mmCIF file of C-alpha atoms in Angstrom:
data_model
loop_
_atom_site.group_PDB
_atom_site.id
_atom_site.type_symbol
_atom_site.label_atom_id
_atom_site.label_comp_id
_atom_site.label_asym_id
_atom_site.label_seq_id
_atom_site.Cartn_x
_atom_site.Cartn_y
_atom_site.Cartn_z
ATOM 1 C CA GLY N 1 -23.118 -3.730 21.948
ATOM 2 C CA ALA N 2 -20.169 -6.097 21.451
ATOM 3 C CA VAL N 3 -17.536 -3.651 20.162
ATOM 4 C CA VAL N 4 -13.932 -4.429 19.957
ATOM 5 C CA SER N 5 -11.429 -1.472 19.309
ATOM 6 C CA GLN N 6 -7.878 -1.554 18.130
ATOM 7 C CA HIS N 7 -5.198 1.159 18.569
ATOM 8 C CA PRO N 8 -3.673 2.272 16.353
ATOM 9 C CA SER N 9 -5.517 1.849 13.028
ATOM 10 C CA TRP N 10 -2.254 2.126 11.204
ATOM 11 C CA VAL N 11 1.129 2.417 12.207
ATOM 12 C CA ILE N 12 4.465 2.997 10.114
ATOM 13 C CA CYS N 13 7.766 2.169 11.767
ATOM 14 C CA LYS N 14 11.366 1.595 10.995
ATOM 15 C CA SER N 15 13.066 -1.812 10.744
ATOM 16 C CA GLY N 16 14.324 -2.825 14.089
ATOM 17 C CA THR N 17 11.919 -1.096 16.255
ATOM 18 C CA SER N 18 8.988 -2.320 18.335
ATOM 19 C CA VAL N 19 5.231 -1.642 17.680
ATOM 20 C CA LYS N 20 2.597 -2.276 20.255
ATOM 21 C CA ILE N 21 -1.083 -2.746 19.196
ATOM 22 C CA GLU N 22 -3.980 -2.729 21.552
ATOM 23 C CA CYS N 23 -7.208 -4.663 21.351
ATOM 24 C CA ARG N 24 -9.918 -3.733 23.725
ATOM 25 C CA SER N 25 -13.394 -5.023 24.359
ATOM 26 C CA LEU N 26 -15.608 -1.875 24.993
ATOM 27 C CA ASP N 27 -18.650 -3.234 26.504
ATOM 28 C CA PHE N 28 -18.141 -6.679 27.694
ATOM 29 C CA GLN N 29 -15.509 -8.801 29.380
ATOM 30 C CA ALA N 30 -13.500 -11.121 27.162
ATOM 31 C CA THR N 31 -11.742 -13.915 28.747
ATOM 32 C CA THR N 32 -10.210 -14.968 25.505
ATOM 33 C CA MET N 33 -8.921 -13.038 22.783
ATOM 34 C CA PHE N 34 -7.357 -13.951 19.224
ATOM 35 C CA TRP N 35 -4.736 -12.290 17.263
ATOM 36 C CA TYR N 36 -4.868 -12.841 13.447
ATOM 37 C CA ARG N 37 -2.703 -11.843 10.571
ATOM 38 C CA GLN N 38 -3.916 -11.062 7.275
ATOM 39 C CA PHE N 39 -1.940 -10.769 4.086
ATOM 40 C CA PRO N 40 -3.264 -8.949 0.917
ATOM 41 C CA LYS N 41 -6.162 -10.834 -0.692
ATOM 42 C CA GLN N 42 -5.767 -13.604 1.701
ATOM 43 C CA SER N 43 -7.565 -15.248 4.624
ATOM 44 C CA LEU N 44 -7.111 -14.655 8.229
ATOM 45 C CA MET N 45 -4.054 -16.618 9.779
ATOM 46 C CA LEU N 46 -4.516 -17.127 13.618
ATOM 47 C CA MET N 47 -1.478 -16.342 15.353
ATOM 48 C CA ALA N 48 -2.144 -16.845 18.871
ATOM 49 C CA THR N 49 -4.875 -17.211 21.410
ATOM 50 C CA SER N 50 -4.676 -15.235 24.727
ATOM 51 C CA ASN N 51 -6.457 -15.824 28.026
ATOM 52 C CA GLU N 52 -6.610 -13.237 30.603
ATOM 53 C CA GLY N 53 -4.095 -13.845 33.238
ATOM 54 C CA SER N 54 -2.132 -16.555 31.645
ATOM 55 C CA LYS N 55 0.371 -16.948 28.815
ATOM 56 C CA ALA N 56 -0.667 -16.813 25.120
ATOM 57 C CA THR N 57 -0.916 -20.008 23.163
ATOM 58 C CA TYR N 58 0.771 -19.653 19.847
ATOM 59 C CA GLU N 59 0.161 -21.332 16.534
ATOM 60 C CA GLN N 60 2.770 -23.516 14.790
ATOM 61 C CA GLY N 61 5.090 -21.482 12.987
ATOM 62 C CA VAL N 62 4.558 -18.225 14.780
ATOM 63 C CA GLU N 63 7.597 -16.823 16.758
ATOM 64 C CA LYS N 64 6.796 -16.215 20.497
ATOM 65 C CA ASP N 65 9.674 -14.039 21.048
ATOM 66 C CA LYS N 66 8.955 -11.779 18.023
ATOM 67 C CA PHE N 67 5.111 -11.348 18.644
ATOM 68 C CA LEU N 68 4.737 -10.880 22.380
ATOM 69 C CA ILE N 69 1.027 -11.001 23.585
ATOM 70 C CA ASN N 70 -0.096 -9.784 27.010
ATOM 71 C CA HIS N 71 -3.847 -10.098 28.197
ATOM 72 C CA ALA N 72 -3.497 -8.123 31.235
ATOM 73 C CA SER N 73 -7.240 -7.777 31.802
ATOM 74 C CA LEU N 74 -10.480 -8.775 30.784
ATOM 75 C CA THR N 75 -10.983 -5.924 28.303
ATOM 76 C CA LEU N 76 -7.462 -5.509 27.117
ATOM 77 C CA SER N 77 -4.934 -7.657 25.031
ATOM 78 C CA THR N 78 -1.818 -6.327 23.347
ATOM 79 C CA LEU N 79 0.270 -7.635 20.652
ATOM 80 C CA THR N 80 3.824 -6.155 20.491
ATOM 81 C CA VAL N 81 6.009 -6.758 17.450
ATOM 82 C CA THR N 82 9.591 -6.763 18.396
ATOM 83 C CA SER N 83 12.394 -5.943 16.051
ATOM 84 C CA ALA N 84 10.148 -5.418 13.210
ATOM 85 C CA HIS N 85 11.190 -6.014 9.611
ATOM 86 C CA PRO N 86 9.500 -5.274 6.187
ATOM 87 C CA GLU N 87 8.203 -8.766 6.201
ATOM 88 C CA ASP N 88 6.120 -8.067 9.326
ATOM 89 C CA SER N 89 4.135 -5.701 7.359
ATOM 90 C CA SER N 90 0.652 -6.648 7.474
ATOM 91 C CA PHE N 91 -2.739 -6.336 8.708
ATOM 92 C CA TYR N 92 -3.324 -7.385 12.175
ATOM 93 C CA ILE N 93 -6.915 -8.144 13.521
ATOM 94 C CA CYS N 94 -7.822 -9.046 16.923
ATOM 95 C CA SER N 95 -11.051 -10.580 18.121
ATOM 96 C CA ALA N 96 -12.577 -11.211 21.535
ATOM 97 C CA ARG N 97 -15.183 -13.720 22.660
ATOM 98 C CA PRO N 98 -17.529 -13.080 25.825
ATOM 99 C CA GLY N 99 -16.869 -14.823 28.909
ATOM 100 C CA SER N 100 -20.227 -16.381 29.012
ATOM 101 C CA PRO N 101 -19.936 -20.038 28.524
ATOM 102 C CA SER N 102 -22.746 -20.247 26.046
ATOM 103 C CA SER N 103 -21.076 -17.560 23.839
ATOM 104 C CA TYR N 104 -20.169 -18.830 20.410
ATOM 105 C CA GLU N 105 -19.264 -15.593 18.747
ATOM 106 C CA GLN N 106 -16.187 -13.713 18.462
ATOM 107 C CA TYR N 107 -16.294 -9.844 17.894
ATOM 108 C CA PHE N 108 -13.489 -8.429 15.690
ATOM 109 C CA GLY N 109 -11.674 -5.320 15.947
ATOM 110 C CA PRO N 110 -11.296 -2.923 12.766
ATOM 111 C CA GLY N 111 -7.715 -4.043 12.278
ATOM 112 C CA THR N 112 -4.333 -2.483 12.500
ATOM 113 C CA ARG N 113 -2.131 -1.699 9.292
ATOM 114 C CA LEU N 114 1.397 -2.165 9.951
ATOM 115 C CA THR N 115 4.035 -1.052 7.527
ATOM 116 C CA VAL N 116 7.698 -1.471 8.397
ATOM 117 C CA THR N 117 10.091 0.543 6.261
ATOM 118 C CA ALA Y 1 -9.444 -31.307 12.135
ATOM 119 C CA GLN Y 2 -12.212 -28.916 11.393
ATOM 120 C CA SER Y 3 -12.171 -27.053 7.983
ATOM 121 C CA VAL Y 4 -14.150 -25.078 5.637
ATOM 122 C CA ALA Y 5 -13.612 -24.747 1.931
ATOM 123 C CA GLN Y 6 -14.874 -21.790 -0.243
ATOM 124 C CA PRO Y 7 -14.478 -22.910 -3.603
ATOM 125 C CA GLU Y 8 -14.940 -19.693 -5.427
ATOM 126 C CA ASP Y 9 -12.205 -16.846 -5.389
ATOM 127 C CA GLN Y 10 -14.795 -14.247 -6.640
ATOM 128 C CA VAL Y 11 -18.480 -14.159 -7.291
ATOM 129 C CA ASN Y 12 -19.988 -11.749 -9.842
ATOM 130 C CA VAL Y 13 -23.559 -10.740 -9.835
ATOM 131 C CA ALA Y 14 -25.783 -7.932 -10.952
ATOM 132 C CA GLU Y 15 -27.841 -5.880 -8.640
ATOM 133 C CA GLY Y 16 -31.161 -7.041 -7.899
ATOM 134 C CA ASN Y 17 -30.065 -10.516 -8.795
ATOM 135 C CA PRO Y 18 -30.078 -13.392 -6.047
ATOM 136 C CA LEU Y 19 -26.516 -14.280 -4.755
ATOM 137 C CA THR Y 20 -25.026 -17.435 -3.399
ATOM 138 C CA VAL Y 21 -21.574 -17.773 -1.854
ATOM 139 C CA LYS Y 22 -20.588 -21.281 -1.372
ATOM 140 C CA CYS Y 23 -19.102 -22.894 1.695
ATOM 141 C CA THR Y 24 -18.444 -26.661 2.457
ATOM 142 C CA TYR Y 25 -17.243 -27.941 5.652
ATOM 143 C CA SER Y 26 -15.557 -30.951 7.149
ATOM 144 C CA VAL Y 27 -15.836 -31.521 10.985
ATOM 145 C CA SER Y 28 -16.056 -34.176 13.593
ATOM 146 C CA GLY Y 29 -19.028 -34.030 15.518
ATOM 147 C CA ASN Y 30 -21.552 -31.178 15.128
ATOM 148 C CA PRO Y 31 -20.445 -28.213 13.190
ATOM 149 C CA TYR Y 32 -20.870 -24.852 14.494
ATOM 150 C CA LEU Y 33 -20.669 -22.627 11.258
ATOM 151 C CA PHE Y 34 -20.498 -18.880 10.795
ATOM 152 C CA TRP Y 35 -20.351 -16.335 8.066
ATOM 153 C CA TYR Y 36 -18.439 -13.001 8.177
ATOM 154 C CA VAL Y 37 -17.976 -10.028 5.866
ATOM 155 C CA GLN Y 38 -14.953 -7.758 5.535
ATOM 156 C CA TYR Y 39 -14.932 -4.434 3.893
ATOM 157 C CA PRO Y 40 -11.691 -2.994 2.615
ATOM 158 C CA ASN Y 41 -9.110 -2.262 5.449
ATOM 159 C CA ARG Y 42 -11.556 -3.194 8.132
ATOM 160 C CA GLY Y 43 -12.281 -5.932 10.447
ATOM 161 C CA LEU Y 44 -14.668 -8.688 10.317
ATOM 162 C CA GLN Y 45 -18.573 -8.334 10.757
ATOM 163 C CA PHE Y 46 -20.511 -11.173 11.998
ATOM 164 C CA LEU Y 47 -23.363 -11.869 9.442
ATOM 165 C CA LEU Y 48 -24.786 -15.146 10.881
ATOM 166 C CA LYS Y 49 -24.288 -18.406 12.668
ATOM 167 C CA TYR Y 50 -25.603 -22.037 12.683
ATOM 168 C CA ILE Y 51 -25.483 -23.785 15.990
ATOM 169 C CA THR Y 52 -28.437 -26.041 15.990
ATOM 170 C CA GLY Y 53 -32.029 -25.851 14.953
ATOM 171 C CA ASP Y 54 -33.569 -24.743 11.772
ATOM 172 C CA ASN Y 55 -31.377 -25.281 8.804
ATOM 173 C CA LEU Y 56 -32.264 -21.803 7.170
ATOM 174 C CA VAL Y 57 -30.537 -19.252 9.289
ATOM 175 C CA LYS Y 58 -31.364 -15.670 9.035
ATOM 176 C CA GLY Y 59 -28.681 -13.110 9.519
ATOM 177 C CA SER Y 60 -27.752 -9.378 9.289
ATOM 178 C CA TYR Y 61 -28.426 -7.058 5.971
ATOM 179 C CA GLY Y 62 -30.969 -9.623 4.567
ATOM 180 C CA PHE Y 63 -28.587 -12.599 4.293
ATOM 181 C CA GLU Y 64 -29.443 -15.883 4.941
ATOM 182 C CA ALA Y 65 -27.541 -19.163 4.910
ATOM 183 C CA GLU Y 66 -28.739 -22.842 4.458
ATOM 184 C CA PHE Y 67 -27.293 -25.751 6.485
ATOM 185 C CA ASN Y 68 -27.284 -28.765 4.544
ATOM 186 C CA LYS Y 69 -26.033 -31.775 6.429
ATOM 187 C CA SER Y 70 -26.188 -34.410 3.564
ATOM 188 C CA GLN Y 71 -24.062 -31.896 1.269
ATOM 189 C CA THR Y 72 -21.829 -30.624 4.242
ATOM 190 C CA SER Y 73 -22.626 -27.176 2.809
ATOM 191 C CA PHE Y 74 -23.365 -23.914 4.456
ATOM 192 C CA HIS Y 75 -23.969 -21.538 1.446
ATOM 193 C CA LEU Y 76 -24.697 -17.875 2.068
ATOM 194 C CA LYS Y 77 -27.442 -16.439 0.102
ATOM 195 C CA LYS Y 78 -29.389 -13.021 -0.425
ATOM 196 C CA PRO Y 79 -32.615 -12.949 -2.702
ATOM 197 C CA SER Y 80 -31.510 -9.499 -4.206
ATOM 198 C CA ALA Y 81 -28.067 -8.266 -4.121
ATOM 199 C CA LEU Y 82 -27.088 -4.526 -3.508
ATOM 200 C CA VAL Y 83 -23.862 -2.997 -4.827
ATOM 201 C CA SER Y 84 -23.083 -2.073 -1.290
ATOM 202 C CA ASP Y 85 -22.998 -6.024 -0.586
ATOM 203 C CA SER Y 86 -19.592 -6.068 -2.561
ATOM 204 C CA ALA Y 87 -16.927 -7.238 0.023
ATOM 205 C CA LEU Y 88 -14.976 -10.139 1.045
ATOM 206 C CA TYR Y 89 -16.927 -13.081 2.737
ATOM 207 C CA PHE Y 90 -15.459 -15.636 4.960
ATOM 208 C CA CYS Y 91 -17.038 -18.883 6.035
ATOM 209 C CA ALA Y 92 -15.782 -20.139 9.326
ATOM 210 C CA VAL Y 93 -16.122 -23.442 11.742
ATOM 211 C CA ARG Y 94 -15.448 -23.460 15.208
ATOM 212 C CA ASP Y 95 -12.792 -25.740 16.456
ATOM 213 C CA VAL Y 96 -14.023 -28.337 18.886
ATOM 214 C CA SER Y 97 -10.743 -28.592 20.870
ATOM 215 C CA GLY Y 98 -8.742 -26.192 23.060
ATOM 216 C CA PHE Y 99 -9.566 -22.677 22.915
ATOM 217 C CA GLN Y 100 -12.460 -23.429 20.332
ATOM 218 C CA LYS Y 101 -10.796 -20.988 17.637
ATOM 219 C CA LEU Y 102 -12.521 -20.182 14.677
ATOM 220 C CA VAL Y 103 -11.125 -21.625 11.396
ATOM 221 C CA PHE Y 104 -11.677 -19.519 8.382
ATOM 222 C CA GLY Y 105 -12.048 -20.419 4.669
ATOM 223 C CA THR Y 106 -9.986 -18.555 2.169
ATOM 224 C CA GLY Y 107 -12.672 -15.951 1.411
ATOM 225 C CA THR Y 108 -14.814 -15.160 -1.554
ATOM 226 C CA ARG Y 109 -15.022 -11.637 -3.148
ATOM 227 C CA LEU Y 110 -18.383 -10.731 -4.081
ATOM 228 C CA LEU Y 111 -18.809 -8.169 -6.704
ATOM 229 C CA VAL Y 112 -22.119 -6.756 -7.306
ATOM 230 C CA SER Y 113 -22.232 -4.616 -10.533
ATOM 231 C CA PRO Y 114 -25.001 -1.695 -10.932
#
């Protein structure tokens, strides 16, 4: 149980285009989902927290208009990288936390490798 | 603010030997501590957590961690390392405010040699 999927697993796009990454909780409902970015050999940097049915909360320094997050249902959150540039190339990881108040854990997706050419 | 520190970028150990990956924490209130492992080009896999109770926490794949309040540490341990344990290990603490996000350490690369 507690499986989180991401799609696509990798994507290559041209500079200036937009890319959408999906994060799905497959066997549980996630009221809260988190989006992280990881650079090579570095730790995870939290980009934003999304709650179903409300606007995402972005971490300081993360451009809201560039990284659009939509949490449309209890099992799906999407991250859209708009007008992508080579510096946006990174490994993007989502995680989901079950809606149970007693849940302490986050379950992570396998990640999406974005390369902008 | 809640934070964790992983003082070692890399830990090298021979297969069959015990391993320790260090983590210290700084929190206000009671700490909720986690260990995750990441294999190349993959997401994070949960290993274990400390919320309350016994200071020795047992987790997945034979790993365990010892919560030490006086030393503010939560070191990850395994009695006998396997080559397949080679990966990137992250310690994390749950923030007490807002959405209770996880705050990660910088990660420690474990290399187990045959």
